[in-house]
mmCIF file of C-alpha atoms in Angstrom:
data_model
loop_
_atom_site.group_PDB
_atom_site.id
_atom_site.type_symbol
_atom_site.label_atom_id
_atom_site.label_comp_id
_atom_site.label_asym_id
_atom_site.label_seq_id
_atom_site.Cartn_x
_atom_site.Cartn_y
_atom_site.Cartn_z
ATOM 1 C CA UNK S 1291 264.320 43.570 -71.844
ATOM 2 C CA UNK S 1292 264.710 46.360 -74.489
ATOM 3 C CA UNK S 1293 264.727 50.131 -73.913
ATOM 4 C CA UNK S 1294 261.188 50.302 -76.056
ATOM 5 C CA UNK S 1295 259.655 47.173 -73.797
ATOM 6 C CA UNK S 1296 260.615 48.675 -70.552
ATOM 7 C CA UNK S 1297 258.925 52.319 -72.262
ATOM 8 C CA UNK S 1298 255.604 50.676 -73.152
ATOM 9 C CA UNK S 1299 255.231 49.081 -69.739
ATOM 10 C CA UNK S 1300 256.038 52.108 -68.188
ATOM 11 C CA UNK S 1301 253.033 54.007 -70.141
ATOM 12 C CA UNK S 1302 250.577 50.914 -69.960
ATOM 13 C CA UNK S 1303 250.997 51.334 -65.985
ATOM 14 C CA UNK S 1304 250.812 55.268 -65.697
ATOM 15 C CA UNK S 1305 247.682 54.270 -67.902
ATOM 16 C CA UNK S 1306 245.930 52.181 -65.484
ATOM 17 C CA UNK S 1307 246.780 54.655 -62.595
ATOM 18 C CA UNK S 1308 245.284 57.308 -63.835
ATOM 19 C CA UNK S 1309 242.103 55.137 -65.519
ATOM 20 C CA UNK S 1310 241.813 53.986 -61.681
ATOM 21 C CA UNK S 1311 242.577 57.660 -60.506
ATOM 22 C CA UNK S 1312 239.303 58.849 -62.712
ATOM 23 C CA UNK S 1313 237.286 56.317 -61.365
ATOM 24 C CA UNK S 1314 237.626 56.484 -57.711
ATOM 25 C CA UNK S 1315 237.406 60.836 -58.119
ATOM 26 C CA UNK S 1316 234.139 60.238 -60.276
ATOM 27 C CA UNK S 1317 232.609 57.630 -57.504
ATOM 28 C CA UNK S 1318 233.428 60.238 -54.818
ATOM 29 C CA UNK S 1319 231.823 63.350 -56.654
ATOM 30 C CA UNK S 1320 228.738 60.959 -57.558
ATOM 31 C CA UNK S 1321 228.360 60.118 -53.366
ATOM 32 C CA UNK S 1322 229.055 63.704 -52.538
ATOM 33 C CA UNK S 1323 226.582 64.408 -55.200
ATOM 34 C CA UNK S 1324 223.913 61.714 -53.416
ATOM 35 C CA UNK S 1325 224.524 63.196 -49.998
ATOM 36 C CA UNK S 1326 223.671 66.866 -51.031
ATOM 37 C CA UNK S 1327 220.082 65.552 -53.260
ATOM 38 C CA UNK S 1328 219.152 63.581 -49.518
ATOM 39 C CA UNK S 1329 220.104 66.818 -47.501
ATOM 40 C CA UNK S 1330 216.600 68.874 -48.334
ATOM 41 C CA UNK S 1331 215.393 71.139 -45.835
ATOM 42 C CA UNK S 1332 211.154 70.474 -45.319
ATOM 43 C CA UNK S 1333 209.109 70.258 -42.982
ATOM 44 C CA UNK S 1334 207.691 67.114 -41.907
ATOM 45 C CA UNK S 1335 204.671 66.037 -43.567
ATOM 46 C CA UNK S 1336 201.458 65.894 -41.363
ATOM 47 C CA UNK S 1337 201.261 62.671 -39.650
ATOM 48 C CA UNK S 1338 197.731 61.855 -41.282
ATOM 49 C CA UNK S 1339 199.845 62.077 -44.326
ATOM 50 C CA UNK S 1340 203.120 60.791 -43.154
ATOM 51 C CA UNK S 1341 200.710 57.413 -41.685
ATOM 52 C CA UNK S 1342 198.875 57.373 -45.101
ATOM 53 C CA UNK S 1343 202.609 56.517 -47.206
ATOM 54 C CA UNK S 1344 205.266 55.879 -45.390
ATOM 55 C CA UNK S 1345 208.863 55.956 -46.745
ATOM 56 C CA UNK S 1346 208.453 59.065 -48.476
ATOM 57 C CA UNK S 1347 211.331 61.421 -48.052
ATOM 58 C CA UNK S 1348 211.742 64.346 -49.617
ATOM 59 C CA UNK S 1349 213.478 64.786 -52.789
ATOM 60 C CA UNK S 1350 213.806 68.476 -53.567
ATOM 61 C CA UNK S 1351 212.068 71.971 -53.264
ATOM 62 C CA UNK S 1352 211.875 75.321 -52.984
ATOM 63 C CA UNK S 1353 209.884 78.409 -53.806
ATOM 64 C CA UNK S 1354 207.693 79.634 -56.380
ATOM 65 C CA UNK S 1355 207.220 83.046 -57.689
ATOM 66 C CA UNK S 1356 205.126 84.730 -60.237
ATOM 67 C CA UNK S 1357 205.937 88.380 -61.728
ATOM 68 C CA UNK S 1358 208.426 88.406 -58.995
ATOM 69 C CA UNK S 1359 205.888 87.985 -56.284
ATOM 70 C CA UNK S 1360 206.027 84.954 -53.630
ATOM 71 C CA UNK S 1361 203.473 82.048 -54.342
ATOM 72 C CA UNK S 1362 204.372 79.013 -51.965
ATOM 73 C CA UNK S 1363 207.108 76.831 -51.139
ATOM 74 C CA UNK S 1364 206.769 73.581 -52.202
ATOM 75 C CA UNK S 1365 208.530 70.003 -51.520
ATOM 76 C CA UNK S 1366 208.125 66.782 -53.489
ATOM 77 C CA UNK S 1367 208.183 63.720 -51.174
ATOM 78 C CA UNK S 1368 209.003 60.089 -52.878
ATOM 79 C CA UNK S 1369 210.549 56.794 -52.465
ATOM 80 C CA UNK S 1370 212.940 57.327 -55.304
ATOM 81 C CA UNK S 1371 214.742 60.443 -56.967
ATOM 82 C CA UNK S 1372 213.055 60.612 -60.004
ATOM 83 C CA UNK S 1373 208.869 61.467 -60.595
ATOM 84 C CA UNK S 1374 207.449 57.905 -61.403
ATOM 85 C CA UNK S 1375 203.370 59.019 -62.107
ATOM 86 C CA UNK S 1376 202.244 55.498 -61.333
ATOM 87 C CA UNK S 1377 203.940 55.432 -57.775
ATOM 88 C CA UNK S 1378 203.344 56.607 -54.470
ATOM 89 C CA UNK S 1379 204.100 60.156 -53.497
ATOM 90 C CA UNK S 1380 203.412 63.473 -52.526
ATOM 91 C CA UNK S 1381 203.745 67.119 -53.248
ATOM 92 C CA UNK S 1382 203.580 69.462 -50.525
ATOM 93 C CA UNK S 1383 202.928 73.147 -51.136
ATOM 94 C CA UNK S 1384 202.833 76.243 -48.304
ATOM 95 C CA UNK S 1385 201.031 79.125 -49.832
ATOM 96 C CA UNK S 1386 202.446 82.707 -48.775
ATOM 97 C CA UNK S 1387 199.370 84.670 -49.721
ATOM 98 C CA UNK S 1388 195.586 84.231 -50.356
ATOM 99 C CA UNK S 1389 194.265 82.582 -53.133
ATOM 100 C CA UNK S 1390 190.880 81.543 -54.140
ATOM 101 C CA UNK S 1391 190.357 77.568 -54.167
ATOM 102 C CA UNK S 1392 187.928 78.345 -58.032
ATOM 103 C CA UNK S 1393 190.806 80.135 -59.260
ATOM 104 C CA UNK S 1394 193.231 77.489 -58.307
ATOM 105 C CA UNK S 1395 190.907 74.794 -59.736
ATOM 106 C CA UNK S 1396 191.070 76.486 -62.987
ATOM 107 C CA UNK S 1397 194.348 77.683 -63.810
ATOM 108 C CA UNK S 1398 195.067 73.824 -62.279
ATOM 109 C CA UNK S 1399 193.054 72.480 -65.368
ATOM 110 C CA UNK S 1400 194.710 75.429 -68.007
ATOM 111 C CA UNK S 1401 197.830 73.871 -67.114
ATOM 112 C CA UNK S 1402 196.951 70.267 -67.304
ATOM 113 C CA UNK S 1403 195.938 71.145 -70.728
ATOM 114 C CA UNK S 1404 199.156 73.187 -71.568
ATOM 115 C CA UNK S 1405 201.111 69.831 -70.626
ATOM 116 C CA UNK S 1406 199.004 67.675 -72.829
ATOM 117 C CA UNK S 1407 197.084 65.410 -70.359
ATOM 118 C CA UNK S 1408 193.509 64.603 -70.921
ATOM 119 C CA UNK S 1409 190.907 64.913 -73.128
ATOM 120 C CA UNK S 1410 188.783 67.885 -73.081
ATOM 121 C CA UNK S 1411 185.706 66.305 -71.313
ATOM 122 C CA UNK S 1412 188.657 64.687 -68.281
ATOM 123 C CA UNK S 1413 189.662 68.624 -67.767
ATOM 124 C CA UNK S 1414 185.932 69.664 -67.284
ATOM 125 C CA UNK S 1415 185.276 66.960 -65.061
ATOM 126 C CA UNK S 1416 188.460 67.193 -62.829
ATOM 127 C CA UNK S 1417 187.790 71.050 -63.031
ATOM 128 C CA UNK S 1418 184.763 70.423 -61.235
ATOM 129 C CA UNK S 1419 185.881 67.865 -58.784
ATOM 130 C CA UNK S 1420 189.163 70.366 -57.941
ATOM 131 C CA UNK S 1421 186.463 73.166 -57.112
ATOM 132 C CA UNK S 1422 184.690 70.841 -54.932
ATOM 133 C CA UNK S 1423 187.681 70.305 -52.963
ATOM 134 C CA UNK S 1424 189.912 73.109 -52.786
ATOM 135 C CA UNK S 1425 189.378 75.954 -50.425
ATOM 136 C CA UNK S 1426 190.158 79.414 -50.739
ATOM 137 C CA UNK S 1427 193.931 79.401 -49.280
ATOM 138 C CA UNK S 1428 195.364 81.978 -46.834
ATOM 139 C CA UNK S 1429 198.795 82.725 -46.500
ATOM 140 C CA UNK S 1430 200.553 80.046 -43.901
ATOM 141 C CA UNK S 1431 197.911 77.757 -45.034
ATOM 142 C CA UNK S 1432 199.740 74.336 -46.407
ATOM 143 C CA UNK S 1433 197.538 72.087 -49.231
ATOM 144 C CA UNK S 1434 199.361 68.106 -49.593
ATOM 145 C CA UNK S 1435 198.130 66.394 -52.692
ATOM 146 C CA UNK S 1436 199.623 62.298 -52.167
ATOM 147 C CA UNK S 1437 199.419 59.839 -55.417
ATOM 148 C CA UNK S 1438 197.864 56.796 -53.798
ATOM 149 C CA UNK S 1439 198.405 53.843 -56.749
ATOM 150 C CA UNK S 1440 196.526 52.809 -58.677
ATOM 151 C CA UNK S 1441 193.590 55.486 -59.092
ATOM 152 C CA UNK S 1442 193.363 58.017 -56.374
ATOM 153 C CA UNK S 1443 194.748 61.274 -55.305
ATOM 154 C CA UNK S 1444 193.747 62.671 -51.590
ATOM 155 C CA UNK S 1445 193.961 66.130 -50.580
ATOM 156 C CA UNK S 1446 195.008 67.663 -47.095
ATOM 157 C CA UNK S 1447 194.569 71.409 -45.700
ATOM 158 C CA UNK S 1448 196.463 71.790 -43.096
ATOM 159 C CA UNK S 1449 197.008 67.986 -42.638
ATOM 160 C CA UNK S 1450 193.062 67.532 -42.460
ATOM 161 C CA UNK S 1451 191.937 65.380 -45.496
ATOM 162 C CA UNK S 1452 189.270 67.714 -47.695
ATOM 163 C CA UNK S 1453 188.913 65.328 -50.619
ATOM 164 C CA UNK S 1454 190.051 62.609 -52.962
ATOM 165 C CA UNK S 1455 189.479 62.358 -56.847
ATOM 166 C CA UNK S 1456 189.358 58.327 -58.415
ATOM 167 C CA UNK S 1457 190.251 58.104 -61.709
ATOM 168 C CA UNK S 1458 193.593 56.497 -62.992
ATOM 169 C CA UNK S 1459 194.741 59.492 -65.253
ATOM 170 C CA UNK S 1460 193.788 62.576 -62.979
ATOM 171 C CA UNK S 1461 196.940 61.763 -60.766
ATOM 172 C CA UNK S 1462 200.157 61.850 -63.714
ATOM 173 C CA UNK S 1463 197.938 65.120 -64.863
ATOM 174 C CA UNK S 1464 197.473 66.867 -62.023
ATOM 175 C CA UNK S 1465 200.969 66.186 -60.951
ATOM 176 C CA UNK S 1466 202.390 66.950 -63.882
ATOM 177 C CA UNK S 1467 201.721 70.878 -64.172
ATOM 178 C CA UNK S 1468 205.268 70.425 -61.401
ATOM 179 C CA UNK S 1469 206.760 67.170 -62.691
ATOM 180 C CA UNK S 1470 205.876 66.678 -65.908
ATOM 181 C CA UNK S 1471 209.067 67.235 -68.598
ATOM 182 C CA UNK S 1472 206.181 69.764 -70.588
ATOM 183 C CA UNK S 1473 205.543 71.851 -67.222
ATOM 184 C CA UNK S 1474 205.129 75.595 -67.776
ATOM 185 C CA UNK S 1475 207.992 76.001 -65.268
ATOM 186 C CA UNK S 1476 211.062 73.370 -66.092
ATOM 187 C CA UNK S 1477 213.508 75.671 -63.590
ATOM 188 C CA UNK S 1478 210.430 74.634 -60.755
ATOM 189 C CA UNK S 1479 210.609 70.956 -61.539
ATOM 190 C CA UNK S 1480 214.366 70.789 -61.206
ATOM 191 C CA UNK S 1481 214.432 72.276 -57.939
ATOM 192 C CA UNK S 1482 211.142 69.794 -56.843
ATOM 193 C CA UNK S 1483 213.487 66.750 -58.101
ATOM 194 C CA UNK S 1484 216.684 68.103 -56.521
ATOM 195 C CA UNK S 1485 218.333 68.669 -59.725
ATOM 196 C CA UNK S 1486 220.711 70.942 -60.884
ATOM 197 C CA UNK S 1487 219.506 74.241 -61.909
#
């Protein structure tokens, strides 16, 4: 075997080593990766929610502020990493101040709008149904919306149900002022999905 053989063999099979070097190091930074999205710190859904879905775990989370002040601290709970509208799931937010349930009806439908969902007679009519149904929040108080396939959304206070709205489109719209890519607050979303800032 020539000098120049014995050479190209040589290369070929530091080749492979490190191609299989790279692929084991990127398998264990993907499953170190998977363990740290699973490991999010929440606090158990209410068991009238928890018995509603089961299966949900949640995916990500954190808190909210606006001009600096603290708003909640929310958690989205799913099956799966990633926000699938159609599916099962549910977004759990624990307000730190007081808030009136009107006011969060309406800057709930001037979002909705600012991500592009429904038309302009869907906003007035989930406006409504949202003022129906939310309460005027105090700080500690804890409001779970949960995506129930294929047309309804059910709200908790406090793990006591307060309301449902049936319509197909009001969940991926409502939903979406956290999960949709359009949000007003992208940074929010990540940390709700357990991405990456």
């Amino acid at each position: 075997m020539s000098r120049s053989t014995r050479s190209l063999r040589a290369e070929a099979g530091g080749f492979v080593v490190r191609a299989l070097t790279a692929i084991v190091a990127a398998t264990v930074l993907a499953a170190e990766a998977m363990a740290n999205h699973l490991q999010v710190d929440a606090p158990a859904l209410p068991a009238s929610v928890a018995a509603l879905v089961t299966g949900l775990s949640p995916q990500g989370g954190g808190e909210l502020t606006f001009l600096g002040l603290s708003v909640y601290d929310g958690w989205f709970w799913s099956r799966t990493h990633a926000w699938t509208p159609d599916r099962a799931y549910a977004l759990d937010l624990h307000y730190h101040r007081n808030l009136d349930g009107a006011g969060i009806a309406e800057r709930s439908v001037g979002e909705i709008e600012g991500i592009g969902r429904g038309t302009a007679a869907e906003r007035q009519r989930w406006g409504e149904a949202m003022r129906r149904i939310f309460p005027d929040v105090r700080k500690g108080d804890r409001i779970t919306g949960v995506n129930l396939p294929p047309d309804r959304v059910r709200f908790f206070l406090n793990g006591t149900p307060i309301g449902e709205i049936a319509d197909p489109q009001f969940g991926p719209a409502f939903f979406g002022i956290w999960l949709d890519p359009n949000t007003s607050r992208p940074a929010y979303r990540r940390k709700l999905l357990g991405q990456s800032p």
